[in-house]
Every structure is written in structure tokens, then in C-alpha cells.
Amino acid sequence: MPAATRAVLRQSQFLTRRTVVRHSSSTSEAANKASQTASSAASKASEGLSKASAAAGPAISNAATALRKVGGPVGKVVSFVDSMIPPTVYYTKVGIELAKLVVRGQNMTPPSLATFQSYFQPLTNAFKNPATLRSIIFPSPQNFLARVRNASPKELAFAGVTAAEVIGFFTVGEMIGRMNIVGYRGETTHSH
């Protein structure tokens, strides 16, 4: 049999075989095969993750044990950080659960992208143009005086109440810090 005939015969057999394979599948068979492939990939990934965590777990615990044995200031810092991890994790979980309760109770939803853009657009514009940032941080005295003169009585009352709150909280903080209600103990004044 000549070589050209053999090549044509092989190619025709390949085409007929491929056609049969191509037409034999249906959508349900394809879906089953895809789900089997996905489940096998997921199981292989979980096996790999468990092997990696099993291998890394003893190494991490050995490193933590070695760091706990270090003395001096480094050992103190390591033991402090190590002692702060469980309460930090606990209170983080408590805060997340509390936030979930508040969000559900108040029927809160996250803001839309347009709302975010409208709030942060002036900030991004200020960073793009630093001259405007300077005018925001350090307003001119004329503009400040004009704003105070044009303020409504409601705005002035709000500013006064806020100032009284700040002064009150500062005073209470000072009393707590001194552990005394009246004045600091100071040196007696010397007369010359």
C-alpha cells in the first residue's frame, strides 16, 4: 500500500472517530463531567491546603516557642504581643457580630458607588491640585470673618455648644489625670 493512501486512510479514520466522539456527548453528560472535574479539583486543592498547613503548623509553633524563650526586651515584646492575640481576636469577632446586629436592626445598606464618588471627589481634586489643598487647610482671614458674619444664629449656637463640650471634656480629663479637682500641686513661689 503506498504511503499517500495510508495517510488518507488514517486521516479519514481520525475524522470519523472524532465525529462520533463529538456527537456522542449531550448537555447532561457534559454537566456531569464538569461537576466531577470541579469536585476533584476542589478536593485536590483542599488536600494541598491541609498538607501545607500541616507542614507549616509545627514550624510556626516552633518559631513561636523559640521566640518566647528569648530574654530581654525582645522577649518582653514577644510575650506581650503573644498575650494580646487572643483578646484581640475575641473583641474583633464581638465587634463584627455587633456591627452585623446594628446593620440588620437599622436596615442599613452600603452606599452606592456614586455616593462614594460624590463624597471623595473634592478630596481627590485637592490632592491633584495642591494649591486648592492649601486654601482648604489655611483659609484666608477675610474668608473666615465673612463666614462668621454670615452665619445664622442656629450655626452660631451649634458652634457654641460644640466648644462648650470640648472644654468640658478637656476639663474632666484634666481632673482625672491630676486625680484632683482643683489645680496642680506646684512648687511654692520664691520671693526675691
Tab-separated table of C-alpha atoms in Angstrom:
chain	number	residue	atom	x	y	z
A	1	MET	CA	0.000	0.000	0.000
A	2	PRO	CA	1.515	3.365	-0.943
A	3	ALA	CA	2.320	5.915	1.809
A	4	ALA	CA	-0.102	8.531	0.484
A	5	THR	CA	-3.009	6.095	0.665
A	6	ARG	CA	-2.141	5.147	4.218
A	7	ALA	CA	-2.118	8.846	5.253
A	8	VAL	CA	-5.509	9.434	3.652
A	9	LEU	CA	-6.896	6.310	5.298
A	10	ARG	CA	-5.570	7.365	8.755
A	11	GLN	CA	-6.963	10.853	8.355
A	12	SER	CA	-10.397	9.574	7.319
A	13	GLN	CA	-10.442	7.155	10.273
A	14	PHE	CA	-9.489	10.017	12.609
A	15	LEU	CA	-12.254	12.231	11.245
A	16	THR	CA	-14.920	9.547	11.614
A	17	ARG	CA	-13.747	8.726	15.135
A	18	ARG	CA	-13.719	12.385	16.100
A	19	THR	CA	-17.175	12.918	14.666
A	20	VAL	CA	-18.549	10.052	16.700
A	21	VAL	CA	-16.939	11.354	19.858
A	22	ARG	CA	-18.101	14.872	19.149
A	23	HIS	CA	-21.720	13.920	18.602
A	24	SER	CA	-21.973	11.363	21.377
A	25	SER	CA	-21.992	13.895	24.240
A	26	SER	CA	-25.101	15.622	25.482
A	27	THR	CA	-25.542	18.583	27.785
A	28	SER	CA	-26.324	16.449	30.830
A	29	GLU	CA	-23.237	14.318	30.297
A	30	ALA	CA	-21.130	17.455	29.861
A	31	ALA	CA	-22.589	18.954	33.033
A	32	ASN	CA	-21.889	15.768	34.991
A	33	LYS	CA	-18.341	15.636	33.695
A	34	ALA	CA	-17.790	19.321	34.543
A	35	SER	CA	-19.146	18.872	38.071
A	36	GLN	CA	-16.938	15.808	38.591
A	37	THR	CA	-13.911	17.733	37.350
A	38	ALA	CA	-14.730	20.671	39.614
A	39	SER	CA	-15.242	18.459	42.668
A	40	SER	CA	-11.994	16.595	42.033
A	41	ALA	CA	-10.150	19.908	41.635
A	42	ALA	CA	-11.671	21.202	44.871
A	43	SER	CA	-10.735	18.044	46.753
A	44	LYS	CA	-7.178	18.206	45.415
A	45	ALA	CA	-6.937	21.872	46.437
A	46	SER	CA	-8.208	21.133	49.949
A	47	GLU	CA	-5.754	18.241	50.259
A	48	GLY	CA	-2.913	20.520	49.188
A	49	LEU	CA	-4.011	23.188	51.659
A	50	SER	CA	-4.251	20.714	54.508
A	51	LYS	CA	-0.792	19.337	53.673
A	52	ALA	CA	0.647	22.867	53.575
A	53	SER	CA	-0.979	23.854	56.868
A	54	ALA	CA	0.126	20.588	58.459
A	55	ALA	CA	3.694	21.245	57.343
A	56	ALA	CA	3.642	24.926	58.319
A	57	GLY	CA	1.855	24.454	61.659
A	58	PRO	CA	4.749	22.819	63.544
A	59	ALA	CA	7.234	25.259	62.029
A	60	ILE	CA	5.202	28.251	63.180
A	61	SER	CA	4.662	26.817	66.652
A	62	ASN	CA	8.391	26.000	66.947
A	63	ALA	CA	9.264	29.562	65.952
A	64	ALA	CA	6.780	30.965	68.480
A	65	THR	CA	8.208	28.715	71.208
A	66	ALA	CA	11.734	29.816	70.359
A	67	LEU	CA	10.727	33.473	70.417
A	68	ARG	CA	9.064	33.071	73.826
A	69	LYS	CA	12.347	31.780	75.244
A	70	VAL	CA	14.252	34.880	74.094
A	71	GLY	CA	15.045	37.075	77.054
A	72	GLY	CA	15.439	40.783	77.454
A	73	PRO	CA	13.383	43.465	75.771
A	74	VAL	CA	12.709	41.313	72.699
A	75	GLY	CA	11.287	38.546	74.865
A	76	LYS	CA	9.060	41.032	76.693
A	77	VAL	CA	7.708	42.401	73.426
A	78	VAL	CA	7.115	38.895	72.057
A	79	SER	CA	5.342	37.748	75.221
A	80	PHE	CA	3.243	40.942	75.266
A	81	VAL	CA	2.192	40.503	71.636
A	82	ASP	CA	1.543	36.802	72.251
A	83	SER	CA	-0.659	37.612	75.247
A	84	MET	CA	-2.620	40.241	73.281
A	85	ILE	CA	-3.547	37.989	70.341
A	86	PRO	CA	-6.474	36.063	71.952
A	87	PRO	CA	-8.289	39.139	73.337
A	88	THR	CA	-7.748	40.987	70.070
A	89	VAL	CA	-9.246	38.142	68.075
A	90	TYR	CA	-12.136	37.823	70.549
A	91	TYR	CA	-13.043	41.512	70.582
A	92	THR	CA	-12.699	41.710	66.797
A	93	LYS	CA	-15.244	38.912	66.449
A	94	VAL	CA	-17.517	40.600	69.004
A	95	GLY	CA	-17.281	43.889	67.104
A	96	ILE	CA	-18.104	42.208	63.808
A	97	GLU	CA	-21.146	40.471	65.296
A	98	LEU	CA	-22.294	43.720	66.920
A	99	ALA	CA	-21.921	45.537	63.611
A	100	LYS	CA	-23.987	42.821	61.916
A	101	LEU	CA	-26.751	43.261	64.516
A	102	VAL	CA	-26.769	47.034	64.082
A	103	VAL	CA	-26.827	46.764	60.285
A	104	ARG	CA	-29.735	44.310	60.393
A	105	GLY	CA	-31.613	46.269	63.078
A	106	GLN	CA	-31.304	49.617	61.311
A	107	ASN	CA	-31.895	48.155	57.818
A	108	MET	CA	-28.652	49.725	56.699
A	109	THR	CA	-27.187	49.224	53.247
A	110	PRO	CA	-23.760	50.189	51.978
A	111	PRO	CA	-23.677	53.396	49.955
A	112	SER	CA	-23.649	53.243	46.181
A	113	LEU	CA	-20.555	53.912	44.117
A	114	ALA	CA	-21.965	57.273	43.028
A	115	THR	CA	-22.304	58.341	46.672
A	116	PHE	CA	-18.691	57.370	47.374
A	117	GLN	CA	-17.526	59.306	44.343
A	118	SER	CA	-19.506	62.394	45.287
A	119	TYR	CA	-18.012	62.417	48.786
A	120	PHE	CA	-14.422	61.703	47.805
A	121	GLN	CA	-14.308	63.781	44.609
A	122	PRO	CA	-13.349	67.027	46.431
A	123	LEU	CA	-10.616	65.179	48.297
A	124	THR	CA	-9.140	63.633	45.156
A	125	ASN	CA	-9.340	67.003	43.384
A	126	ALA	CA	-7.499	68.625	46.302
A	127	PHE	CA	-4.679	66.094	46.056
A	128	LYS	CA	-4.495	66.529	42.287
A	129	ASN	CA	-4.172	70.298	42.710
A	130	PRO	CA	-2.162	71.094	45.884
A	131	ALA	CA	-2.892	74.834	45.666
A	132	THR	CA	-6.545	74.158	46.481
A	133	LEU	CA	-5.466	71.929	49.375
A	134	ARG	CA	-3.548	74.835	50.890
A	135	SER	CA	-6.570	77.110	50.621
A	136	ILE	CA	-8.734	74.492	52.350
A	137	ILE	CA	-6.305	73.932	55.235
A	138	PHE	CA	-5.286	77.581	55.682
A	139	PRO	CA	-8.264	79.756	54.718
A	140	SER	CA	-7.681	83.450	54.404
A	141	PRO	CA	-8.746	85.558	57.405
A	142	GLN	CA	-11.134	87.574	55.241
A	143	ASN	CA	-12.995	84.423	54.181
A	144	PHE	CA	-13.138	83.203	57.786
A	145	LEU	CA	-14.521	86.510	59.060
A	146	ALA	CA	-17.060	86.598	56.234
A	147	ARG	CA	-18.262	83.111	57.159
A	148	VAL	CA	-18.624	84.087	60.824
A	149	ARG	CA	-20.505	87.296	59.959
A	150	ASN	CA	-22.846	85.466	57.589
A	151	ALA	CA	-23.510	82.560	59.972
A	152	SER	CA	-27.076	82.034	61.080
A	153	PRO	CA	-27.966	82.054	64.784
A	154	LYS	CA	-28.525	78.284	64.581
A	155	GLU	CA	-24.955	77.734	63.293
A	156	LEU	CA	-23.509	80.022	65.970
A	157	ALA	CA	-25.435	78.160	68.701
A	158	PHE	CA	-24.191	74.840	67.336
A	159	ALA	CA	-20.577	76.111	67.350
A	160	GLY	CA	-21.004	77.409	70.940
A	161	VAL	CA	-22.411	74.101	72.205
A	162	THR	CA	-19.607	72.171	70.484
A	163	ALA	CA	-16.977	74.478	72.037
A	164	ALA	CA	-18.552	74.027	75.487
A	165	GLU	CA	-18.478	70.228	75.049
A	166	VAL	CA	-14.808	70.271	74.058
A	167	ILE	CA	-13.874	72.494	77.010
A	168	GLY	CA	-15.907	70.323	79.388
A	169	PHE	CA	-14.365	67.059	78.230
A	170	PHE	CA	-10.898	68.609	78.428
A	171	THR	CA	-11.570	69.795	81.987
A	172	VAL	CA	-12.878	66.400	83.109
A	173	GLY	CA	-9.826	64.744	81.516
A	174	GLU	CA	-7.546	67.103	83.391
A	175	MET	CA	-9.310	66.298	86.682
A	176	ILE	CA	-8.972	62.574	86.063
A	177	GLY	CA	-5.312	62.983	85.091
A	178	ARG	CA	-4.492	65.050	88.190
A	179	MET	CA	-6.700	62.933	90.459
A	180	ASN	CA	-7.702	66.225	91.996
A	181	ILE	CA	-10.486	68.670	91.242
A	182	VAL	CA	-8.643	71.907	91.960
A	183	GLY	CA	-5.276	72.814	90.481
A	184	TYR	CA	-1.913	71.135	90.246
A	185	ARG	CA	0.424	70.896	93.172
A	186	GLY	CA	3.282	73.156	92.313
A	187	GLU	CA	6.380	74.471	93.915
A	188	THR	CA	5.913	77.359	96.293
A	189	THR	CA	6.886	80.630	94.733
A	190	HIS	CA	10.089	82.157	95.904
A	191	SER	CA	10.196	85.859	96.560
A	192	HIS	CA	13.404	87.644	95.741
